[in-house]
Amino acid sequence: RQSLVIPIAALLDGQRPAVYVASGKPLIATRRQVEVGATTDNQVEITEGLSEGEQVITLGNRLVLPGQQVAIAAGAPVKSVESAAAQPQ
């Protein structure tokens, strides 16, 4: 089956899994609750809450506030939500 995967660093601490999505012009951070599935050392499967192609904040995401304008640092890799075949566990 196809699923969405993101870097595990994008997950925020808290009772419910969440990430910050950067969208719009200018880029605005929006906190989004997600449902997670399987994890590896550096990636996590997202089963609900994100769509393919959305940009998640992975570096500095613990310093961001909802609604804050954000920018992609020069030379920083852009992490978009990707589809990948889920590996059975």
N, CA, C and O of each residue as an XYZ file, in Angstrom:
356
protein
N       0.843     -1.190      0.000
C       0.000      0.000      0.000
C       0.875      1.236      0.000
O       2.006      1.194      0.484
N       0.377      2.317     -0.528
C       1.094      3.586     -0.550
C       0.795      4.345      0.742
O      -0.326      4.317      1.250
N       1.796      5.010      1.253
C       1.603      5.830      2.439
C       2.497      7.055      2.332
O       3.339      7.140      1.438
N       2.313      8.000      3.241
C       3.122      9.210      3.275
C       4.183      9.063      4.349
O       3.908      8.537      5.427
N       5.388      9.521      4.065
C       6.465      9.483      5.048
C       7.098     10.864      5.172
O       7.206     11.607      4.196
N       7.511     11.188      6.388
C       8.202     12.447      6.659
C       9.389     12.154      7.564
O       9.441     11.099      8.197
N      10.342     13.075      7.631
C      11.441     12.906      8.580
C      10.886     12.892     10.010
O      10.007     13.686     10.342
N      11.389     12.011     10.832
C      10.902     11.908     12.208
C      11.159     13.202     12.982
O      10.454     13.494     13.948
N      12.163     13.979     12.566
C      12.471     15.257     13.220
C      11.341     16.270     13.077
O      11.286     17.246     13.826
N      10.443     16.050     12.126
C       9.323     16.978     11.929
C       8.246     16.832     13.010
O       7.460     17.755     13.224
N       8.202     15.681     13.692
C       7.185     15.474     14.728
C       7.459     16.351     15.943
O       8.594     16.453     16.409
N       6.409     16.978     16.445
C       6.510     17.816     17.632
C       6.226     16.990     18.880
O       5.494     16.002     18.827
N       6.801     17.394     19.984
C       6.532     16.742     21.256
C       5.128     17.103     21.725
O       4.630     18.186     21.420
N       4.498     16.215     22.453
C       3.163     16.497     22.971
C       2.354     15.228     23.127
O       2.812     14.135     22.794
N       1.143     15.388     23.639
C       0.284     14.232     23.855
C      -0.181     13.619     22.547
O      -0.296     12.397     22.445
N      -0.453     14.448     21.540
C      -0.889     13.963     20.231
C       0.160     14.341     19.201
O       0.667     15.462     19.213
N       0.489     13.416     18.309
C       1.486     13.735     17.278
C       1.015     14.911     16.417
O      -0.149     14.986     16.023
N       1.948     15.826     16.137
C       1.639     16.996     15.314
C       2.897     17.430     14.584
O       4.013     17.075     14.965
N       2.695     18.203     13.533
C       3.786     18.795     12.760
C       3.408     20.226     12.429
O       2.248     20.617     12.565
N       4.388     21.009     11.993
C       4.112     22.316     11.421
C       4.226     22.193      9.909
O       5.211     21.670      9.388
N       3.204     22.679      9.214
C       3.188     22.727      7.761
C       3.410     24.173      7.357
O       2.784     25.077      7.912
N       4.297     24.402      6.392
C       4.560     25.748      5.867
C       3.852     25.867      4.527
O       4.113     25.097      3.602
N       2.946     26.850      4.431
C       2.210     27.003      3.177
C       1.847     28.465      2.950
O       1.899     29.285      3.867
N       1.483     28.772      1.717
C       1.057     30.115      1.349
C       2.201     30.996      0.916
O       3.363     30.591      0.916
N       1.846     32.213      0.547
C       2.825     33.245      0.185
C       2.405     34.508      0.900
O       1.402     35.102      0.505
N       3.093     34.952      1.911
C       4.327     34.389      2.447
C       4.058     33.056      3.149
O       2.914     32.729      3.463
N       5.125     32.294      3.388
C       4.989     31.014      4.082
C       4.543     31.241      5.523
O       5.168     31.998      6.265
N       3.468     30.586      5.905
C       2.939     30.669      7.262
C       2.940     29.272      7.870
O       2.567     28.307      7.203
N       3.356     29.154      9.133
C       3.385     27.877      9.837
C       2.014     27.574     10.434
O       1.426     28.404     11.126
N       1.523     26.383     10.156
C       0.259     25.911     10.703
C       0.508     24.594     11.410
O       1.054     23.656     10.828
N       0.097     24.532     12.687
C       0.246     23.277     13.436
C      -0.860     22.323     13.005
O      -2.031     22.697     12.937
N      -0.470     21.084     12.714
C      -1.424     20.095     12.217
C      -1.257     18.794     12.991
O      -0.153     18.253     13.064
N      -2.342     18.290     13.570
C      -2.300     16.983     14.220
C      -2.284     15.909     13.151
O      -2.944     16.034     12.119
N      -1.523     14.850     13.406
C      -1.384     13.757     12.455
C      -1.531     12.425     13.183
O      -1.393     12.343     14.404
N      -1.810     11.407     12.418
C      -1.809     10.037     12.925
C      -0.583      9.356     12.337
O      -0.320      9.463     11.139
N       0.163      8.660     13.179
C       1.395      8.029     12.719
C       1.251      6.519     12.662
O       0.450      5.918     13.379
N       2.050      5.927     11.790
C       2.099      4.477     11.642
C       3.498      3.999     11.981
O       4.043      4.323     13.036
N       4.061      3.235     11.086
C       5.386      2.650     11.290
C       6.470      3.726     11.303
O       6.354      4.751     10.632
N       7.525      3.474     12.080
C       8.669      4.386     12.116
C       9.952      3.623     11.822
O      10.055      2.419     12.057
N      10.923      4.358     11.302
C      12.279      3.840     11.142
C      13.175      4.764     11.949
O      12.689      5.598     12.712
N      14.476      4.616     11.782
C      15.404      5.471     12.517
C      15.201      6.949     12.226
O      15.371      7.785     13.114
N      14.835      7.282     10.980
C      14.763      8.698     10.631
C      13.500      9.107      9.886
O      13.388     10.259      9.466
N      12.546      8.197      9.710
C      11.301      8.542      9.022
C      10.105      7.964      9.772
O      10.220      6.980     10.502
N       8.962      8.600      9.571
C       7.729      8.123     10.186
C       6.626      8.138      9.133
O       6.525      9.064      8.329
N       5.808      7.100      9.157
C       4.667      7.003      8.261
C       3.529      7.852      8.823
O       3.229      7.783     10.014
N       2.903      8.646      7.970
C       1.755      9.458      8.352
C       0.525      8.838      7.702
O       0.427      8.766      6.477
N      -0.416      8.388      8.536
C      -1.611      7.722      8.015
C      -2.789      8.672      7.884
O      -3.759      8.368      7.189
N      -2.712      9.823      8.547
C      -3.784     10.810      8.476
C      -3.244     12.179      8.839
O      -2.380     12.299      9.708
N      -3.754     13.224      8.171
C      -3.428     14.590      8.556
C      -2.561     15.373      7.597
O      -2.468     16.595      7.714
N      -1.915     14.697      6.640
C      -1.076     15.381      5.657
C      -1.407     14.887      4.259
O      -1.933     13.790      4.073
N      -1.085     15.726      3.284
C      -1.251     15.360      1.883
C       0.105     15.391      1.198
O       1.000     16.133      1.602
N       0.245     14.588      0.172
C       1.484     14.548     -0.588
C       1.811     15.934     -1.123
O       0.932     16.637     -1.623
N       3.087     16.327     -1.017
C       3.553     17.601     -1.547
C       3.564     18.742     -0.544
O       4.183     19.774     -0.801
N       2.889     18.581      0.607
C       2.924     19.643      1.611
C       4.325     19.719      2.207
O       5.028     18.712      2.296
N       4.728     20.935      2.617
C       6.048     21.139      3.203
C       5.937     21.119      4.717
O       5.160     21.872      5.304
N       6.723     20.246      5.347
C       6.750     20.186      6.809
C       8.045     20.819      7.304
O       9.089     20.712      6.661
N       7.961     21.474      8.449
C       9.130     22.123      9.042
C       9.865     21.086      9.888
O       9.283     20.464     10.776
N      11.153     20.913      9.598
C      11.933     19.895     10.302
C      13.021     20.478     11.191
O      13.424     19.843     12.166
N      13.499     21.663     10.876
C      14.582     22.272     11.647
C      14.059     23.556     12.279
O      13.585     24.447     11.575
N      14.143     23.653     13.586
C      13.636     24.830     14.279
C      12.151     24.760     14.549
O      11.554     25.744     14.985
N      11.546     23.614     14.297
C      10.092     23.499     14.453
C       9.628     23.638     15.899
O       8.453     23.917     16.137
N      10.500     23.455     16.849
C      10.116     23.618     18.258
C      10.148     25.083     18.700
O       9.744     25.412     19.815
N      10.628     25.952     17.821
C      10.682     27.386     18.108
C       9.581     28.161     17.393
O       9.399     29.353     17.640
N       8.852     27.493     16.515
C       7.824     28.133     15.688
C       6.521     28.257     16.467
O       6.197     27.412     17.301
N       5.789     29.312     16.184
C       4.457     29.508     16.765
C       3.420     29.411     15.654
O       3.705     29.779     14.514
N       2.211     28.916     15.966
C       1.166     28.855     14.948
C       0.903     30.238     14.354
O       0.789     31.222     15.084
N       0.808     30.305     13.028
C       0.545     31.559     12.345
C       1.770     32.402     12.077
O       1.670     33.461     11.458
N       2.916     31.953     12.531
C       4.153     32.702     12.338
C       4.611     32.595     10.887
O       4.506     31.536     10.268
N       5.119     33.703     10.353
C       5.713     33.682      9.022
C       7.071     33.012      9.127
O       7.844     33.301     10.040
N       7.363     32.109      8.184
C       8.628     31.386      8.189
C       9.295     31.531      6.828
O       8.661     31.914      5.845
N      10.570     31.220      6.791
C      11.323     31.266      5.543
C      12.194     30.027      5.465
O      12.574     29.454      6.486
N      12.501     29.625      4.256
C      13.410     28.508      4.049
C      14.811     29.089      3.982
O      15.097     29.938      3.138
N      15.686     28.631      4.873
C      17.057     29.143      4.934
C      17.797     28.798      3.653
O      17.595     27.727      3.081
N      18.652     29.705      3.206
C      19.451     29.482      2.009
C      20.249     28.195      2.162
O      20.941     28.002      3.162
N      20.154     27.328      1.183
C      20.899     26.076      1.210
C      20.243     24.970      2.005
O      20.740     23.844      2.015
N      19.131     25.262      2.679
C      18.455     24.240      3.480
C      17.658     23.314      2.572
O      17.034     23.768      1.613
N      17.675     22.021      2.870
C      16.867     21.108      2.062
C      15.389     21.317      2.359
O      15.010     21.511      3.514
N      14.566     21.280      1.341
C      13.117     21.404      1.503
C      12.552     20.000      1.650
O      12.778     19.141      0.798
N      11.816     19.768      2.735
C      11.232     18.457      2.971
C       9.754     18.502      2.649
O       8.961     19.085      3.389
N       9.395     17.889      1.552
C       7.998     17.761      1.173
C       7.524     16.372      1.542
O       8.302     15.418      1.544
N       6.248     16.264      1.851
C       5.673     14.964      2.172
C       5.764     14.103      0.910
O       5.407     14.544     -0.183
N       6.245     12.870      1.076
C       6.442     11.979     -0.048
C       5.615     10.715      0.118
O       5.324     10.284      1.234
N       5.246     10.136     -1.002
C       4.616      8.821     -0.972
C       5.709      7.769     -1.001
O       6.736      7.941     -1.658
N       5.482      6.693     -0.293
C       6.419      5.581     -0.306
C       5.640      4.315     -0.009
O       4.594      4.344      0.639
N       6.153      3.239     -0.480
C       5.505      1.959     -0.173
C       5.811      1.610      1.273
O       6.976      1.561      1.666
N       4.790      1.371      2.058
C       4.969      1.015      3.461
C       5.502     -0.411      3.535
O       5.042     -1.298      2.816
N       6.443     -0.610      4.385
C       7.013     -1.926      4.577
C       6.256     -2.620      5.697
O       6.066     -2.020      6.755
N       5.820     -3.851      5.510
C       5.139     -4.557      6.587
C       6.065     -4.727      7.775
O       7.259     -4.970      7.601
N       5.538     -4.605      8.959
C       6.330     -4.732     10.182
C       6.105     -6.077     10.817
O       6.688     -6.373     11.861
